[in-house]
């Protein structure tokens, strides 16, 4: 039968003074939607990954990104970092944090990930909302580049992380209506599917037709470029791979326009900054023409296990 859910322990809060959002350490979180039921587990230093030692004898990779890289809606074994680890035998330490943009991810690398021995960095970009996620919000604590290219300074949206609306001191851990309804209502699950289908078809960006590969501004691109260049400076002897992940709208726009503005600019940047660029847009559009929806979860705009497998294969091909 149905059971009423217990009040959830908060899982993702703004607690870190350097990068803001972080997972609560050593916590299990059950994530249920109409099309998936998965459990995330955080380790002792607050990432959704198995426990890892700081030191290592052999090669290891660090993975940075947002909810797509963190594995939203899929079991850990199905996300691309775990697939790469299984395929290569090389540990892939996952430091992705949902809702973060490139500036935050750069700070995650500087202040957390680089303390762990590794020789490779994989940063996953989500053009759909990474440009927007780098804009300072009024109520959240996050780092951003202030000024104009290339004379940026690192600034924070609030004076202190404790002022964030998602700081533990302000968090209401009571049961949310969504938690209850998902368990007890078939009707609600039907609504979840419909709402999720809209999420798949539309962008999380500024409007329903926004496609991050096409609709970014020059200033937004320069901030991204700057974050990647700073990461390159902080990891001078490491292999750096940048992976761009399209959402459904990007694939549809690419089929219509047959152009790839962001891909072209990142290809140039890869040469000047010095990284391997893996662009999933042409690959997914070609291999999944007419089957694009199978790359995404049915009730949600994130990648399905099929989508994660394509990402892992593309990274493996880029490494050859």
PDB file of N, CA, C and O in Angstrom, residues 13-91:
ATOM      1  N   UNK A  13      21.949  22.199  -0.366  1.00  0.00           N
ATOM      2  CA  UNK A  13      21.783  23.486   0.300  1.00  0.00           C
ATOM      3  C   UNK A  13      22.946  24.410  -0.057  1.00  0.00           C
ATOM      4  O   UNK A  13      23.964  23.963  -0.588  1.00  0.00           O
ATOM      5  N   UNK A  14      22.795  25.688   0.222  1.00  0.00           N
ATOM      6  CA  UNK A  14      23.900  26.635   0.041  1.00  0.00           C
ATOM      7  C   UNK A  14      24.673  26.727   1.351  1.00  0.00           C
ATOM      8  O   UNK A  14      24.221  27.374   2.309  1.00  0.00           O
ATOM      9  N   UNK A  15      25.823  26.066   1.381  1.00  0.00           N
ATOM     10  CA  UNK A  15      26.609  26.002   2.617  1.00  0.00           C
ATOM     11  C   UNK A  15      28.072  26.352   2.416  1.00  0.00           C
ATOM     12  O   UNK A  15      28.764  26.659   3.380  1.00  0.00           O
ATOM     13  N   UNK A  16      28.568  26.285   1.189  1.00  0.00           N
ATOM     14  CA  UNK A  16      29.997  26.459   0.986  1.00  0.00           C
ATOM     15  C   UNK A  16      30.354  27.913   0.686  1.00  0.00           C
ATOM     16  O   UNK A  16      29.799  28.500  -0.250  1.00  0.00           O
ATOM     17  N   UNK A  17      31.283  28.517   1.431  1.00  0.00           N
ATOM     18  CA  UNK A  17      31.611  29.927   1.205  1.00  0.00           C
ATOM     19  C   UNK A  17      32.309  30.195  -0.126  1.00  0.00           C
ATOM     20  O   UNK A  17      32.319  31.335  -0.602  1.00  0.00           O
ATOM     21  N   UNK A  18      32.863  29.158  -0.745  1.00  0.00           N
ATOM     22  CA  UNK A  18      33.574  29.338  -2.013  1.00  0.00           C
ATOM     23  C   UNK A  18      32.696  29.145  -3.235  1.00  0.00           C
ATOM     24  O   UNK A  18      32.841  29.848  -4.220  1.00  0.00           O
ATOM     25  N   UNK A  19      31.794  28.170  -3.192  1.00  0.00           N
ATOM     26  CA  UNK A  19      30.973  27.906  -4.382  1.00  0.00           C
ATOM     27  C   UNK A  19      29.479  27.823  -4.110  1.00  0.00           C
ATOM     28  O   UNK A  19      28.698  27.608  -5.035  1.00  0.00           O
ATOM     29  N   UNK A  20      29.060  28.010  -2.868  1.00  0.00           N
ATOM     30  CA  UNK A  20      27.627  28.055  -2.593  1.00  0.00           C
ATOM     31  C   UNK A  20      27.012  26.681  -2.435  1.00  0.00           C
ATOM     32  O   UNK A  20      27.130  26.053  -1.384  1.00  0.00           O
ATOM     33  N   UNK A  21      26.312  26.207  -3.464  1.00  0.00           N
ATOM     34  CA  UNK A  21      25.543  24.968  -3.381  1.00  0.00           C
ATOM     35  C   UNK A  21      26.430  23.756  -3.137  1.00  0.00           C
ATOM     36  O   UNK A  21      27.490  23.607  -3.761  1.00  0.00           O
ATOM     37  N   UNK A  22      26.000  22.896  -2.220  1.00  0.00           N
ATOM     38  CA  UNK A  22      26.722  21.658  -1.922  1.00  0.00           C
ATOM     39  C   UNK A  22      25.732  20.639  -1.376  1.00  0.00           C
ATOM     40  O   UNK A  22      24.725  21.003  -0.762  1.00  0.00           O
ATOM     41  N   UNK A  23      26.031  19.377  -1.602  1.00  0.00           N
ATOM     42  CA  UNK A  23      25.190  18.316  -1.046  1.00  0.00           C
ATOM     43  C   UNK A  23      25.536  18.112   0.430  1.00  0.00           C
ATOM     44  O   UNK A  23      26.690  18.247   0.834  1.00  0.00           O
ATOM     45  N   UNK A  24      24.509  17.790   1.207  1.00  0.00           N
ATOM     46  CA  UNK A  24      24.732  17.493   2.620  1.00  0.00           C
ATOM     47  C   UNK A  24      25.519  16.182   2.689  1.00  0.00           C
ATOM     48  O   UNK A  24      25.114  15.190   2.086  1.00  0.00           O
ATOM     49  N   UNK A  25      26.669  16.160   3.388  1.00  0.00           N
ATOM     50  CA  UNK A  25      27.489  14.941   3.406  1.00  0.00           C
ATOM     51  C   UNK A  25      26.775  13.743   4.027  1.00  0.00           C
ATOM     52  O   UNK A  25      25.902  13.887   4.887  1.00  0.00           O
ATOM     53  N   UNK A  26      27.163  12.562   3.554  1.00  0.00           N
ATOM     54  CA  UNK A  26      26.707  11.287   4.124  1.00  0.00           C
ATOM     55  C   UNK A  26      25.188  11.220   4.257  1.00  0.00           C
ATOM     56  O   UNK A  26      24.652  10.889   5.315  1.00  0.00           O
ATOM     57  N   UNK A  27      24.506  11.551   3.173  1.00  0.00           N
ATOM     58  CA  UNK A  27      23.044  11.587   3.187  1.00  0.00           C
ATOM     59  C   UNK A  27      22.493  10.767   2.024  1.00  0.00           C
ATOM     60  O   UNK A  27      23.090  10.710   0.959  1.00  0.00           O
ATOM     61  N   UNK A  28      21.373  10.110   2.252  1.00  0.00           N
ATOM     62  CA  UNK A  28      20.658   9.378   1.207  1.00  0.00           C
ATOM     63  C   UNK A  28      19.386  10.144   0.867  1.00  0.00           C
ATOM     64  O   UNK A  28      18.693  10.619   1.762  1.00  0.00           O
ATOM     65  N   UNK A  29      19.132  10.277  -0.429  1.00  0.00           N
ATOM     66  CA  UNK A  29      17.964  11.037  -0.875  1.00  0.00           C
ATOM     67  C   UNK A  29      17.203  10.221  -1.914  1.00  0.00           C
ATOM     68  O   UNK A  29      17.772   9.818  -2.928  1.00  0.00           O
ATOM     69  N   UNK A  30      15.936   9.957  -1.652  1.00  0.00           N
ATOM     70  CA  UNK A  30      15.094   9.234  -2.605  1.00  0.00           C
ATOM     71  C   UNK A  30      14.391  10.241  -3.510  1.00  0.00           C
ATOM     72  O   UNK A  30      13.716  11.146  -3.026  1.00  0.00           O
ATOM     73  N   UNK A  31      14.563  10.070  -4.802  1.00  0.00           N
ATOM     74  CA  UNK A  31      13.998  11.001  -5.784  1.00  0.00           C
ATOM     75  C   UNK A  31      12.993  10.229  -6.626  1.00  0.00           C
ATOM     76  O   UNK A  31      13.353   9.321  -7.375  1.00  0.00           O
ATOM     77  N   UNK A  32      11.724  10.592  -6.487  1.00  0.00           N
ATOM     78  CA  UNK A  32      10.654   9.889  -7.196  1.00  0.00           C
ATOM     79  C   UNK A  32       9.934  10.836  -8.126  1.00  0.00           C
ATOM     80  O   UNK A  32       9.529  11.925  -7.719  1.00  0.00           O
ATOM     81  N   UNK A  33       9.770  10.407  -9.341  1.00  0.00           N
ATOM     82  CA  UNK A  33       8.900  11.081 -10.302  1.00  0.00           C
ATOM     83  C   UNK A  33       8.094   9.989 -11.001  1.00  0.00           C
ATOM     84  O   UNK A  33       8.319   8.801 -10.785  1.00  0.00           O
ATOM     85  N   UNK A  34       7.198  10.379 -11.894  1.00  0.00           N
ATOM     86  CA  UNK A  34       6.340   9.390 -12.554  1.00  0.00           C
ATOM     87  C   UNK A  34       7.146   8.368 -13.361  1.00  0.00           C
ATOM     88  O   UNK A  34       6.721   7.231 -13.517  1.00  0.00           O
ATOM     89  N   UNK A  35       8.300   8.768 -13.875  1.00  0.00           N
ATOM     90  CA  UNK A  35       9.055   7.873 -14.763  1.00  0.00           C
ATOM     91  C   UNK A  35      10.351   7.357 -14.148  1.00  0.00           C
ATOM     92  O   UNK A  35      11.133   6.684 -14.814  1.00  0.00           O
ATOM     93  N   UNK A  36      10.639   7.686 -12.894  1.00  0.00           N
ATOM     94  CA  UNK A  36      11.827   7.111 -12.267  1.00  0.00           C
ATOM     95  C   UNK A  36      11.700   7.115 -10.752  1.00  0.00           C
ATOM     96  O   UNK A  36      10.920   7.863 -10.175  1.00  0.00           O
ATOM     97  N   UNK A  37      12.452   6.238 -10.133  1.00  0.00           N
ATOM     98  CA  UNK A  37      12.569   6.185  -8.686  1.00  0.00           C
ATOM     99  C   UNK A  37      14.012   5.816  -8.398  1.00  0.00           C
ATOM    100  O   UNK A  37      14.430   4.670  -8.619  1.00  0.00           O
ATOM    101  N   UNK A  38      14.801   6.787  -7.983  1.00  0.00           N
ATOM    102  CA  UNK A  38      16.230   6.560  -7.773  1.00  0.00           C
ATOM    103  C   UNK A  38      16.638   7.068  -6.392  1.00  0.00           C
ATOM    104  O   UNK A  38      15.946   7.877  -5.778  1.00  0.00           O
ATOM    105  N   UNK A  39      17.754   6.557  -5.918  1.00  0.00           N
ATOM    106  CA  UNK A  39      18.313   6.987  -4.640  1.00  0.00           C
ATOM    107  C   UNK A  39      19.699   7.557  -4.872  1.00  0.00           C
ATOM    108  O   UNK A  39      20.535   6.905  -5.504  1.00  0.00           O
ATOM    109  N   UNK A  40      19.930   8.786  -4.420  1.00  0.00           N
ATOM    110  CA  UNK A  40      21.261   9.395  -4.491  1.00  0.00           C
ATOM    111  C   UNK A  40      21.918   9.258  -3.120  1.00  0.00           C
ATOM    112  O   UNK A  40      21.255   9.397  -2.092  1.00  0.00           O
ATOM    113  N   UNK A  41      23.216   9.035  -3.124  1.00  0.00           N
ATOM    114  CA  UNK A  41      23.965   8.971  -1.868  1.00  0.00           C
ATOM    115  C   UNK A  41      25.157   9.913  -1.944  1.00  0.00           C
ATOM    116  O   UNK A  41      25.944   9.837  -2.885  1.00  0.00           O
ATOM    117  N   UNK A  42      25.284  10.775  -0.960  1.00  0.00           N
ATOM    118  CA  UNK A  42      26.445  11.661  -0.915  1.00  0.00           C
ATOM    119  C   UNK A  42      27.530  11.041  -0.042  1.00  0.00           C
ATOM    120  O   UNK A  42      27.251  10.244   0.854  1.00  0.00           O
ATOM    121  N   UNK A  43      28.771  11.431  -0.320  1.00  0.00           N
ATOM    122  CA  UNK A  43      29.900  10.925   0.454  1.00  0.00           C
ATOM    123  C   UNK A  43      30.269  11.916   1.564  1.00  0.00           C
ATOM    124  O   UNK A  43      29.561  12.903   1.788  1.00  0.00           O
ATOM    125  N   UNK A  44      31.387  11.679   2.228  1.00  0.00           N
ATOM    126  CA  UNK A  44      31.736  12.476   3.409  1.00  0.00           C
ATOM    127  C   UNK A  44      32.103  13.918   3.076  1.00  0.00           C
ATOM    128  O   UNK A  44      32.047  14.789   3.938  1.00  0.00           O
ATOM    129  N   UNK A  45      32.483  14.192   1.807  1.00  0.00           N
ATOM    130  CA  UNK A  45      32.843  15.567   1.449  1.00  0.00           C
ATOM    131  C   UNK A  45      31.777  16.221   0.564  1.00  0.00           C
ATOM    132  O   UNK A  45      32.006  17.259  -0.052  1.00  0.00           O
ATOM    133  N   UNK A  46      30.588  15.609   0.500  1.00  0.00           N
ATOM    134  CA  UNK A  46      29.435  16.293  -0.059  1.00  0.00           C
ATOM    135  C   UNK A  46      29.306  16.283  -1.566  1.00  0.00           C
ATOM    136  O   UNK A  46      28.872  17.270  -2.153  1.00  0.00           O
ATOM    137  N   UNK A  47      29.678  15.175  -2.211  1.00  0.00           N
ATOM    138  CA  UNK A  47      29.353  15.013  -3.629  1.00  0.00           C
ATOM    139  C   UNK A  47      28.595  13.701  -3.796  1.00  0.00           C
ATOM    140  O   UNK A  47      28.697  12.802  -2.960  1.00  0.00           O
ATOM    141  N   UNK A  48      27.809  13.605  -4.871  1.00  0.00           N
ATOM    142  CA  UNK A  48      27.024  12.393  -5.108  1.00  0.00           C
ATOM    143  C   UNK A  48      27.920  11.392  -5.828  1.00  0.00           C
ATOM    144  O   UNK A  48      27.979  11.324  -7.052  1.00  0.00           O
ATOM    145  N   UNK A  49      28.667  10.676  -5.032  1.00  0.00           N
ATOM    146  CA  UNK A  49      29.672   9.754  -5.568  1.00  0.00           C
ATOM    147  C   UNK A  49      30.066   8.808  -4.440  1.00  0.00           C
ATOM    148  O   UNK A  49      29.776   9.061  -3.271  1.00  0.00           O
ATOM    149  N   UNK A  50      30.765   7.725  -4.799  1.00  0.00           N
ATOM    150  CA  UNK A  50      31.296   6.850  -3.768  1.00  0.00           C
ATOM    151  C   UNK A  50      32.423   7.567  -3.025  1.00  0.00           C
ATOM    152  O   UNK A  50      32.932   8.595  -3.481  1.00  0.00           O
ATOM    153  N   UNK A  51      32.774   7.056  -1.877  1.00  0.00           N
ATOM    154  CA  UNK A  51      33.865   7.651  -1.099  1.00  0.00           C
ATOM    155  C   UNK A  51      35.188   7.464  -1.856  1.00  0.00           C
ATOM    156  O   UNK A  51      35.456   6.384  -2.361  1.00  0.00           O
ATOM    157  N   UNK A  52      35.977   8.519  -1.953  1.00  0.00           N
ATOM    158  CA  UNK A  52      37.248   8.454  -2.689  1.00  0.00           C
ATOM    159  C   UNK A  52      38.388   8.921  -1.786  1.00  0.00           C
ATOM    160  O   UNK A  52      38.217   9.838  -0.982  1.00  0.00           O
ATOM    161  N   UNK A  53      39.555   8.321  -1.981  1.00  0.00           N
ATOM    162  CA  UNK A  53      40.734   8.760  -1.228  1.00  0.00           C
ATOM    163  C   UNK A  53      41.321  10.014  -1.878  1.00  0.00           C
ATOM    164  O   UNK A  53      41.156  10.236  -3.079  1.00  0.00           O
ATOM    165  N   UNK A  54      42.003  10.818  -1.086  1.00  0.00           N
ATOM    166  CA  UNK A  54      42.655  12.020  -1.635  1.00  0.00           C
ATOM    167  C   UNK A  54      43.815  11.640  -2.545  1.00  0.00           C
ATOM    168  O   UNK A  54      44.089  12.327  -3.525  1.00  0.00           O
ATOM    169  N   UNK A  55      44.523  10.577  -2.192  1.00  0.00           N
ATOM    170  CA  UNK A  55      45.726  10.193  -2.946  1.00  0.00           C
ATOM    171  C   UNK A  55      45.451   8.971  -3.811  1.00  0.00           C
ATOM    172  O   UNK A  55      44.568   8.164  -3.503  1.00  0.00           O
ATOM    173  N   UNK A  56      46.205   8.869  -4.899  1.00  0.00           N
ATOM    174  CA  UNK A  56      46.064   7.722  -5.807  1.00  0.00           C
ATOM    175  C   UNK A  56      47.375   7.504  -6.542  1.00  0.00           C
ATOM    176  O   UNK A  56      48.084   8.459  -6.865  1.00  0.00           O
ATOM    177  N   UNK A  57      47.681   6.252  -6.811  1.00  0.00           N
ATOM    178  CA  UNK A  57      48.899   5.914  -7.556  1.00  0.00           C
ATOM    179  C   UNK A  57      48.700   6.069  -9.057  1.00  0.00           C
ATOM    180  O   UNK A  57      49.531   6.621  -9.756  1.00  0.00           O
ATOM    181  N   UNK A  58      47.551   5.585  -9.542  1.00  0.00           N
ATOM    182  CA  UNK A  58      47.315   5.563 -10.984  1.00  0.00           C
ATOM    183  C   UNK A  58      46.506   6.756 -11.470  1.00  0.00           C
ATOM    184  O   UNK A  58      46.236   7.692 -10.716  1.00  0.00           O
ATOM    185  N   UNK A  59      46.102   6.734 -12.742  1.00  0.00           N
ATOM    186  CA  UNK A  59      45.331   7.843 -13.308  1.00  0.00           C
ATOM    187  C   UNK A  59      43.930   7.929 -12.697  1.00  0.00           C
ATOM    188  O   UNK A  59      43.335   6.909 -12.333  1.00  0.00           O
ATOM    189  N   UNK A  60      43.430   9.149 -12.572  1.00  0.00           N
ATOM    190  CA  UNK A  60      42.044   9.382 -12.158  1.00  0.00           C
ATOM    191  C   UNK A  60      41.528  10.630 -12.868  1.00  0.00           C
ATOM    192  O   UNK A  60      42.299  11.543 -13.163  1.00  0.00           O
ATOM    193  N   UNK A  61      40.219  10.655 -13.102  1.00  0.00           N
ATOM    194  CA  UNK A  61      39.583  11.812 -13.737  1.00  0.00           C
ATOM    195  C   UNK A  61      38.653  12.486 -12.736  1.00  0.00           C
ATOM    196  O   UNK A  61      38.029  11.828 -11.902  1.00  0.00           O
ATOM    197  N   UNK A  62      38.558  13.813 -12.830  1.00  0.00           N
ATOM    198  CA  UNK A  62      37.598  14.616 -12.073  1.00  0.00           C
ATOM    199  C   UNK A  62      36.511  15.064 -13.043  1.00  0.00           C
ATOM    200  O   UNK A  62      36.813  15.533 -14.143  1.00  0.00           O
ATOM    201  N   UNK A  63      35.251  14.900 -12.669  1.00  0.00           N
ATOM    202  CA  UNK A  63      34.118  15.294 -13.506  1.00  0.00           C
ATOM    203  C   UNK A  63      33.390  16.456 -12.830  1.00  0.00           C
ATOM    204  O   UNK A  63      33.016  16.371 -11.656  1.00  0.00           O
ATOM    205  N   UNK A  64      33.194  17.548 -13.585  1.00  0.00           N
ATOM    206  CA  UNK A  64      32.483  18.736 -13.097  1.00  0.00           C
ATOM    207  C   UNK A  64      31.232  18.956 -13.947  1.00  0.00           C
ATOM    208  O   UNK A  64      31.214  18.595 -15.126  1.00  0.00           O
ATOM    209  N   UNK A  65      30.207  19.569 -13.357  1.00  0.00           N
ATOM    210  CA  UNK A  65      28.999  19.848 -14.135  1.00  0.00           C
ATOM    211  C   UNK A  65      27.819  20.131 -13.226  1.00  0.00           C
ATOM    212  O   UNK A  65      27.976  20.404 -12.033  1.00  0.00           O
ATOM    213  N   UNK A  66      26.617  20.048 -13.817  1.00  0.00           N
ATOM    214  CA  UNK A  66      25.391  20.312 -13.060  1.00  0.00           C
ATOM    215  C   UNK A  66      24.587  19.024 -12.911  1.00  0.00           C
ATOM    216  O   UNK A  66      25.162  17.938 -12.849  1.00  0.00           O
ATOM    217  N   UNK A  67      23.245  19.137 -12.875  1.00  0.00           N
ATOM    218  CA  UNK A  67      22.413  17.960 -12.605  1.00  0.00           C
ATOM    219  C   UNK A  67      22.542  16.885 -13.682  1.00  0.00           C
ATOM    220  O   UNK A  67      22.353  15.700 -13.408  1.00  0.00           O
ATOM    221  N   UNK A  68      22.851  17.273 -14.935  1.00  0.00           N
ATOM    222  CA  UNK A  68      23.023  16.271 -15.994  1.00  0.00           C
ATOM    223  C   UNK A  68      24.215  15.371 -15.680  1.00  0.00           C
ATOM    224  O   UNK A  68      24.145  14.152 -15.837  1.00  0.00           O
ATOM    225  N   UNK A  69      25.314  15.967 -15.242  1.00  0.00           N
ATOM    226  CA  UNK A  69      26.502  15.178 -14.895  1.00  0.00           C
ATOM    227  C   UNK A  69      26.329  14.467 -13.559  1.00  0.00           C
ATOM    228  O   UNK A  69      26.867  13.375 -13.352  1.00  0.00           O
ATOM    229  N   UNK A  70      25.556  15.092 -12.647  1.00  0.00           N
ATOM    230  CA  UNK A  70      25.316  14.466 -11.347  1.00  0.00           C
ATOM    231  C   UNK A  70      24.448  13.214 -11.486  1.00  0.00           C
ATOM    232  O   UNK A  70      24.483  12.341 -10.630  1.00  0.00           O
ATOM    233  N   UNK A  71      23.698  13.101 -12.564  1.00  0.00           N
ATOM    234  CA  UNK A  71      22.911  11.898 -12.813  1.00  0.00           C
ATOM    235  C   UNK A  71      21.473  11.995 -12.357  1.00  0.00           C
ATOM    236  O   UNK A  71      20.882  11.021 -11.879  1.00  0.00           O
ATOM    237  N   UNK A  72      20.869  13.173 -12.546  1.00  0.00           N
ATOM    238  CA  UNK A  72      19.465  13.399 -12.183  1.00  0.00           C
ATOM    239  C   UNK A  72      18.561  12.362 -12.844  1.00  0.00           C
ATOM    240  O   UNK A  72      18.547  12.222 -14.067  1.00  0.00           O
ATOM    241  N   UNK A  73      17.840  11.599 -12.033  1.00  0.00           N
ATOM    242  CA  UNK A  73      16.820  10.692 -12.543  1.00  0.00           C
ATOM    243  C   UNK A  73      17.313   9.336 -13.028  1.00  0.00           C
ATOM    244  O   UNK A  73      16.514   8.541 -13.518  1.00  0.00           O
ATOM    245  N   UNK A  74      18.618   9.070 -12.889  1.00  0.00           N
ATOM    246  CA  UNK A  74      19.140   7.755 -13.304  1.00  0.00           C
ATOM    247  C   UNK A  74      19.901   7.118 -12.144  1.00  0.00           C
ATOM    248  O   UNK A  74      20.411   7.815 -11.263  1.00  0.00           O
ATOM    249  N   UNK A  75      19.980   5.811 -12.147  1.00  0.00           N
ATOM    250  CA  UNK A  75      20.786   5.113 -11.156  1.00  0.00           C
ATOM    251  C   UNK A  75      22.257   5.420 -11.386  1.00  0.00           C
ATOM    252  O   UNK A  75      22.677   5.655 -12.522  1.00  0.00           O
ATOM    253  N   UNK A  76      23.030   5.402 -10.317  1.00  0.00           N
ATOM    254  CA  UNK A  76      24.453   5.758 -10.407  1.00  0.00           C
ATOM    255  C   UNK A  76      25.171   4.956 -11.490  1.00  0.00           C
ATOM    256  O   UNK A  76      25.991   5.500 -12.237  1.00  0.00           O
ATOM    257  N   UNK A  77      24.856   3.696 -11.617  1.00  0.00           N
ATOM    258  CA  UNK A  77      25.542   2.848 -12.598  1.00  0.00           C
ATOM    259  C   UNK A  77      25.289   3.286 -14.035  1.00  0.00           C
ATOM    260  O   UNK A  77      26.063   2.951 -14.942  1.00  0.00           O
ATOM    261  N   UNK A  78      24.201   4.036 -14.259  1.00  0.00           N
ATOM    262  CA  UNK A  78      23.824   4.449 -15.618  1.00  0.00           C
ATOM    263  C   UNK A  78      24.327   5.831 -16.003  1.00  0.00           C
ATOM    264  O   UNK A  78      24.162   6.247 -17.147  1.00  0.00           O
ATOM    265  N   UNK A  79      24.903   6.602 -15.081  1.00  0.00           N
ATOM    266  CA  UNK A  79      25.337   7.950 -15.451  1.00  0.00           C
ATOM    267  C   UNK A  79      26.697   7.885 -16.139  1.00  0.00           C
ATOM    268  O   UNK A  79      27.485   6.965 -15.940  1.00  0.00           O
ATOM    269  N   UNK A  80      26.999   8.899 -16.939  1.00  0.00           N
ATOM    270  CA  UNK A  80      28.143   8.761 -17.847  1.00  0.00           C
ATOM    271  C   UNK A  80      29.478   8.653 -17.127  1.00  0.00           C
ATOM    272  O   UNK A  80      30.383   7.959 -17.601  1.00  0.00           O
ATOM    273  N   UNK A  81      29.640   9.283 -15.951  1.00  0.00           N
ATOM    274  CA  UNK A  81      30.927   9.162 -15.245  1.00  0.00           C
ATOM    275  C   UNK A  81      31.157   7.732 -14.765  1.00  0.00           C
ATOM    276  O   UNK A  81      32.274   7.210 -14.841  1.00  0.00           O
ATOM    277  N   UNK A  82      30.089   7.074 -14.291  1.00  0.00           N
ATOM    278  CA  UNK A  82      30.216   5.678 -13.865  1.00  0.00           C
ATOM    279  C   UNK A  82      30.437   4.751 -15.049  1.00  0.00           C
ATOM    280  O   UNK A  82      31.190   3.770 -14.948  1.00  0.00           O
ATOM    281  N   UNK A  83      29.796   5.049 -16.187  1.00  0.00           N
ATOM    282  CA  UNK A  83      30.023   4.254 -17.398  1.00  0.00           C
ATOM    283  C   UNK A  83      31.473   4.362 -17.847  1.00  0.00           C
ATOM    284  O   UNK A  83      32.093   3.362 -18.221  1.00  0.00           O
ATOM    285  N   UNK A  84      32.023   5.579 -17.802  1.00  0.00           N
ATOM    286  CA  UNK A  84      33.427   5.772 -18.190  1.00  0.00           C
ATOM    287  C   UNK A  84      34.363   5.017 -17.255  1.00  0.00           C
ATOM    288  O   UNK A  84      35.344   4.412 -17.696  1.00  0.00           O
ATOM    289  N   UNK A  85      34.042   5.030 -15.957  1.00  0.00           N
ATOM    290  CA  UNK A  85      34.865   4.295 -14.989  1.00  0.00           C
ATOM    291  C   UNK A  85      34.811   2.799 -15.267  1.00  0.00           C
ATOM    292  O   UNK A  85      35.842   2.120 -15.247  1.00  0.00           O
ATOM    293  N   UNK A  86      33.602   2.295 -15.551  1.00  0.00           N
ATOM    294  CA  UNK A  86      33.447   0.865 -15.845  1.00  0.00           C
ATOM    295  C   UNK A  86      34.150   0.479 -17.149  1.00  0.00           C
ATOM    296  O   UNK A  86      34.768  -0.584 -17.243  1.00  0.00           O
ATOM    297  N   UNK A  87      34.079   1.371 -18.155  1.00  0.00           N
ATOM    298  CA  UNK A  87      34.666   1.066 -19.468  1.00  0.00           C
ATOM    299  C   UNK A  87      36.192   1.111 -19.463  1.00  0.00           C
ATOM    300  O   UNK A  87      36.840   0.353 -20.184  1.00  0.00           O
ATOM    301  N   UNK A  88      36.760   2.036 -18.685  1.00  0.00           N
ATOM    302  CA  UNK A  88      38.208   2.278 -18.754  1.00  0.00           C
ATOM    303  C   UNK A  88      38.978   1.709 -17.572  1.00  0.00           C
ATOM    304  O   UNK A  88      40.197   1.546 -17.651  1.00  0.00           O
ATOM    305  N   UNK A  89      38.284   1.430 -16.470  1.00  0.00           N
ATOM    306  CA  UNK A  89      38.976   1.023 -15.248  1.00  0.00           C
ATOM    307  C   UNK A  89      39.623   2.188 -14.513  1.00  0.00           C
ATOM    308  O   UNK A  89      40.266   1.993 -13.483  1.00  0.00           O
ATOM    309  N   UNK A  90      39.451   3.411 -15.047  1.00  0.00           N
ATOM    310  CA  UNK A  90      40.010   4.613 -14.423  1.00  0.00           C
ATOM    311  C   UNK A  90      38.938   5.249 -13.543  1.00  0.00           C
ATOM    312  O   UNK A  90      37.841   5.535 -14.029  1.00  0.00           O
ATOM    313  N   UNK A  91      39.214   5.485 -12.254  1.00  0.00           N
ATOM    314  CA  UNK A  91      38.217   6.144 -11.404  1.00  0.00           C
ATOM    315  C   UNK A  91      37.846   7.520 -11.951  1.00  0.00           C
ATOM    316  O   UNK A  91      38.725   8.313 -12.298  1.00  0.00           O
TER     317      UNK A  91
END
